[in-house]
Amino acid sequence: QSVLTQPPSASGTPGQRVTISCSGSSFNIGSNPVNWHQHRPGAAPKLLIYADNQRLSGVRDRFSGSRSGTSVSLAISGVQSEDEAVYYCAAWDDRLNAPVFGGGTKLTVL
Amino acid sequence: EVQLVESGGGLVQPGGSLRLSCAASGFTFADYAMSWVRQTPGKGLEWVSGLSGSGDSTYYADSVKGRFTISRDNFKNTLYLQMNSLGAEDTARYYCVNSGPGYCTGGSCYRRFDYWGQGALVNVSS
């Protein structure tokens, strides 16, 4: 199992707002910022969001990140078919002294 | 444009060895820390190893410590991962990752995984 917990799947119709959650503990998300990666089929993973809510240059503003305690979320507003991918959260873990990932959430655009 | 191209993956028997390479271009290789991250069907993404831009500092996940060695050649712009005593649990796609410039927030500074290669598939099986 992954150190960070994500729902295995999420879905939405084009134009909807979709939210993906990521939870952890005081050793990781509770004390360190979270990054979000997008992994499209056949492509290399891509960093979208860092420091909880900062978009990497060139990332569409439809993607946003937020935090509430030891849970963080990635929101995609106006979801499009091109957003179909697996989304991973990641953070540093102070107990493991290593970066850790969530298990990934597969987003399906219906 | 940043490009990271992994090579050296393949089928290897349990107990065997393999060396992965990652050819980097599009950035000043020696300026950035690099990592290897692997993806297994059952366990998702797992950070494997990382090293500083100079190569002087290396870091390993507990699961590979003592078996894997990370290194780099800053003249050849290439990252390596020497993998020994391989077991079935090492079967995965291995990604070469550029850690970027990092960022600072809340009084601390952090690495992030900015750019990823397409990955090299390693299959440990008899």
Short mmCIF file of C-alpha atoms in Angstrom, two decimals:
data_model
loop_
_atom_site.label_atom_id
_atom_site.label_comp_id
_atom_site.label_asym_id
_atom_site.label_seq_id
_atom_site.Cartn_x
_atom_site.Cartn_y
_atom_site.Cartn_z
CA GLN A 1 0.00 0.00 0.00
CA SER A 2 1.02 3.58 -0.62
CA VAL A 3 1.88 5.92 2.24
CA LEU A 4 -0.54 8.57 0.98
CA THR A 5 -4.16 7.59 0.37
CA GLN A 6 -6.09 8.49 -2.75
CA PRO A 7 -9.38 7.16 -4.14
CA PRO A 8 -8.60 4.72 -6.96
CA SER A 9 -10.96 6.37 -9.40
CA ALA A 10 -12.88 9.56 -10.17
CA SER A 11 -15.08 10.58 -13.05
CA GLY A 12 -16.94 13.51 -14.52
CA THR A 13 -18.63 14.70 -17.68
CA PRO A 14 -17.03 17.40 -19.84
CA GLY A 15 -17.33 20.80 -18.19
CA GLN A 16 -17.86 19.45 -14.68
CA ARG A 17 -15.64 20.18 -11.70
CA VAL A 18 -13.85 17.13 -10.37
CA THR A 19 -11.99 16.87 -7.08
CA ILE A 20 -9.37 14.29 -6.11
CA SER A 21 -8.39 13.91 -2.47
CA CYS A 22 -5.13 12.81 -0.88
CA SER A 23 -4.72 12.06 2.82
CA GLY A 24 -1.73 11.26 4.95
CA SER A 25 -0.33 11.76 8.41
CA SER A 26 1.48 14.31 10.51
CA PHE A 27 4.76 12.89 9.22
CA ASN A 28 4.07 13.80 5.61
CA ILE A 29 1.12 15.91 4.50
CA GLY A 30 0.62 17.30 7.98
CA SER A 31 4.03 18.93 8.00
CA ASN A 32 5.16 19.21 4.40
CA PRO A 33 3.76 20.65 1.19
CA VAL A 34 2.19 18.44 -1.44
CA ASN A 35 2.85 18.16 -5.16
CA TRP A 36 0.49 16.74 -7.79
CA HIS A 37 1.52 14.84 -10.91
CA GLN A 38 -0.49 13.90 -14.00
CA HIS A 39 0.28 10.67 -15.86
CA ARG A 40 -1.43 10.30 -19.21
CA PRO A 41 -1.36 6.91 -20.99
CA GLY A 42 1.78 6.54 -23.05
CA ALA A 43 3.33 9.75 -21.75
CA ALA A 44 5.84 10.65 -19.07
CA PRO A 45 4.42 11.80 -15.75
CA LYS A 46 4.13 15.57 -15.49
CA LEU A 47 4.29 17.88 -12.47
CA LEU A 48 1.18 20.06 -12.26
CA ILE A 49 1.03 21.57 -8.79
CA TYR A 50 3.71 22.09 -6.11
CA ALA A 51 3.64 23.58 -2.61
CA ASP A 52 -0.03 22.58 -2.24
CA ASN A 53 -1.43 25.14 -4.66
CA GLN A 54 1.24 26.55 -6.97
CA ARG A 55 0.80 25.73 -10.65
CA LEU A 56 3.94 24.94 -12.59
CA SER A 57 4.51 27.37 -15.45
CA GLY A 58 2.36 26.42 -18.43
CA VAL A 59 -0.20 24.43 -16.45
CA ARG A 60 -3.74 25.50 -17.19
CA ASP A 61 -5.55 27.44 -14.45
CA ARG A 62 -8.31 24.81 -14.58
CA PHE A 63 -6.04 22.86 -12.22
CA SER A 64 -5.89 24.01 -8.61
CA GLY A 65 -4.71 22.58 -5.30
CA SER A 66 -5.94 23.15 -1.75
CA ARG A 67 -5.29 21.91 1.78
CA SER A 68 -7.23 21.23 4.95
CA GLY A 69 -5.04 19.87 7.74
CA THR A 70 -3.63 16.50 6.73
CA SER A 71 -5.78 16.26 3.61
CA VAL A 72 -5.18 17.95 0.31
CA SER A 73 -7.18 18.10 -2.88
CA LEU A 74 -6.65 18.62 -6.56
CA ALA A 75 -9.55 20.25 -8.38
CA ILE A 76 -10.06 20.28 -12.11
CA SER A 77 -12.68 22.76 -13.22
CA GLY A 78 -14.29 22.37 -16.63
CA VAL A 79 -12.83 18.88 -17.04
CA GLN A 80 -11.97 17.89 -20.63
CA SER A 81 -11.29 14.58 -22.33
CA GLU A 82 -7.59 15.45 -22.49
CA ASP A 83 -7.56 15.42 -18.68
CA GLU A 84 -8.07 11.65 -18.60
CA ALA A 85 -5.04 10.42 -16.71
CA VAL A 86 -3.86 9.04 -13.41
CA TYR A 87 -3.18 11.75 -10.84
CA TYR A 88 -0.65 11.23 -8.03
CA CYS A 89 -0.04 13.27 -4.91
CA ALA A 90 3.45 13.34 -3.42
CA ALA A 91 5.09 14.74 -0.29
CA TRP A 92 8.20 14.41 1.84
CA ASP A 93 7.84 12.02 4.78
CA ASP A 94 9.80 13.03 7.89
CA ARG A 95 9.64 9.54 9.44
CA LEU A 96 10.79 7.65 6.34
CA ASN A 97 13.13 10.51 5.38
CA ALA A 98 12.07 10.05 1.78
CA PRO A 99 9.51 11.35 -0.71
CA VAL A 100 6.28 9.33 -0.78
CA PHE A 101 3.42 9.06 -3.23
CA GLY A 102 -0.27 8.30 -3.22
CA GLY A 103 -1.54 5.23 -5.04
CA GLY A 104 -2.94 7.32 -7.87
CA THR A 105 -6.47 8.26 -8.93
CA LYS A 106 -7.59 7.35 -12.43
CA LEU A 107 -9.77 10.11 -13.83
CA THR A 108 -12.31 9.12 -16.46
CA VAL A 109 -14.12 11.75 -18.48
CA LEU A 110 -17.47 10.26 -19.41
CA GLU B 1 13.17 21.33 -24.13
CA VAL B 2 14.08 18.98 -21.30
CA GLN B 3 14.50 15.38 -22.42
CA LEU B 4 15.26 12.36 -20.29
CA VAL B 5 15.71 9.07 -22.13
CA GLU B 6 16.12 5.86 -20.13
CA SER B 7 17.75 2.71 -21.48
CA GLY B 8 19.09 -0.60 -20.22
CA GLY B 9 15.88 -2.22 -19.07
CA GLY B 10 14.97 -5.80 -19.88
CA LEU B 11 14.39 -9.29 -18.57
CA VAL B 12 16.76 -10.52 -15.87
CA GLN B 13 16.75 -13.61 -13.68
CA PRO B 14 16.31 -13.37 -9.92
CA GLY B 15 19.63 -12.61 -8.30
CA GLY B 16 20.90 -10.95 -11.45
CA SER B 17 22.10 -7.42 -12.19
CA LEU B 18 21.15 -4.66 -14.57
CA ARG B 19 22.35 -1.11 -15.17
CA LEU B 20 19.94 1.60 -16.23
CA SER B 21 21.11 4.75 -17.97
CA CYS B 22 19.36 8.06 -18.48
CA ALA B 23 20.56 10.48 -21.14
CA ALA B 24 19.64 14.06 -20.25
CA SER B 25 19.41 17.12 -22.48
CA GLY B 26 17.79 20.54 -22.57
CA PHE B 27 19.17 21.74 -19.22
CA THR B 28 22.49 22.14 -17.40
CA PHE B 29 22.70 18.60 -16.07
CA ALA B 30 25.28 19.21 -13.35
CA ASP B 31 23.15 21.93 -11.75
CA TYR B 32 20.33 19.60 -10.70
CA ALA B 33 19.73 16.74 -8.35
CA MET B 34 18.31 13.67 -10.03
CA SER B 35 16.27 10.69 -8.88
CA TRP B 36 14.98 7.31 -9.94
CA VAL B 37 11.32 6.56 -9.27
CA ARG B 38 9.71 3.22 -10.11
CA GLN B 39 6.15 2.19 -10.81
CA THR B 40 4.85 -1.25 -10.03
CA PRO B 41 1.38 -2.49 -10.93
CA GLY B 42 0.48 -3.21 -7.34
CA LYS B 43 2.22 -0.46 -5.38
CA GLY B 44 2.07 2.60 -7.61
CA LEU B 45 4.96 5.05 -7.58
CA GLU B 46 7.94 4.51 -5.28
CA TRP B 47 10.98 6.74 -4.97
CA VAL B 48 14.08 4.56 -5.33
CA SER B 49 17.16 6.75 -5.13
CA GLY B 50 18.47 10.27 -5.58
CA LEU B 51 21.73 12.16 -5.78
CA SER B 52 22.98 15.71 -5.75
CA GLY B 53 24.11 17.66 -8.78
CA SER B 54 27.74 17.01 -8.00
CA GLY B 55 27.06 13.35 -7.27
CA ASP B 56 28.67 13.65 -3.84
CA SER B 57 25.47 12.97 -1.91
CA THR B 58 23.40 9.88 -2.55
CA TYR B 59 20.13 8.67 -1.04
CA TYR B 60 18.30 5.35 -1.17
CA ALA B 61 14.95 3.90 -0.23
CA ASP B 62 15.26 1.21 2.44
CA SER B 63 13.93 -1.35 -0.04
CA VAL B 64 16.99 -1.03 -2.29
CA LYS B 65 19.74 0.09 0.11
CA GLY B 66 22.82 -2.07 -0.26
CA ARG B 67 21.69 -3.49 -3.61
CA PHE B 68 21.31 -0.45 -5.87
CA THR B 69 23.89 2.26 -6.63
CA ILE B 70 23.06 5.60 -8.20
CA SER B 71 25.70 7.63 -10.00
CA ARG B 72 26.10 10.27 -12.66
CA ASP B 73 28.57 11.43 -15.29
CA ASN B 74 28.22 15.19 -15.63
CA PHE B 75 30.47 15.24 -18.68
CA LYS B 76 28.23 12.77 -20.50
CA ASN B 77 24.99 14.25 -19.04
CA THR B 78 24.00 10.76 -17.97
CA LEU B 79 22.43 9.29 -14.85
CA TYR B 80 22.90 5.64 -13.90
CA LEU B 81 21.30 3.07 -11.64
CA GLN B 82 23.26 -0.12 -10.99
CA MET B 83 20.88 -2.77 -9.70
CA ASN B 84 22.24 -5.95 -8.09
CA SER B 85 20.62 -8.93 -6.36
CA LEU B 86 17.39 -8.28 -8.17
CA GLY B 87 14.19 -9.92 -6.99
CA ALA B 88 10.65 -10.17 -8.30
CA GLU B 89 9.69 -7.19 -6.15
CA ASP B 90 12.00 -5.03 -8.27
CA THR B 91 9.93 -5.64 -11.40
CA ALA B 92 8.73 -2.19 -12.41
CA ARG B 93 9.04 0.67 -14.87
CA TYR B 94 11.92 2.87 -13.73
CA TYR B 95 11.69 6.60 -14.37
CA CYS B 96 14.59 9.04 -14.47
CA VAL B 97 13.50 12.30 -12.83
CA ASN B 98 14.95 15.80 -12.71
CA SER B 99 14.41 17.43 -9.34
CA GLY B 100 14.36 20.97 -10.69
CA PRO B 101 15.44 24.05 -8.72
CA GLY B 102 13.30 23.19 -5.71
CA TYR B 103 11.30 25.72 -3.77
CA CYS B 104 11.05 27.21 -0.31
CA THR B 105 7.89 27.66 1.71
CA GLY B 106 7.10 28.01 5.41
CA GLY B 107 10.75 28.47 6.25
CA SER B 108 11.88 25.19 4.68
CA CYS B 109 13.08 24.24 1.24
CA TYR B 110 11.96 21.23 -0.75
CA ARG B 111 12.81 19.26 -3.86
CA ARG B 112 10.16 18.38 -6.39
CA PHE B 113 10.03 16.03 -9.38
CA ASP B 114 9.94 18.47 -12.28
CA TYR B 115 10.64 16.39 -15.36
CA TRP B 116 10.26 12.67 -15.96
CA GLY B 117 11.45 10.34 -18.69
CA GLN B 118 9.26 7.73 -20.37
CA GLY B 119 10.72 4.98 -18.23
CA ALA B 120 12.58 1.73 -18.71
CA LEU B 121 10.89 -1.59 -18.01
CA VAL B 122 12.68 -4.05 -15.76
CA ASN B 123 11.25 -7.56 -15.50
CA VAL B 124 12.80 -9.90 -12.94
CA SER B 125 11.70 -13.42 -13.73
CA SER B 126 13.08 -16.90 -14.24
#
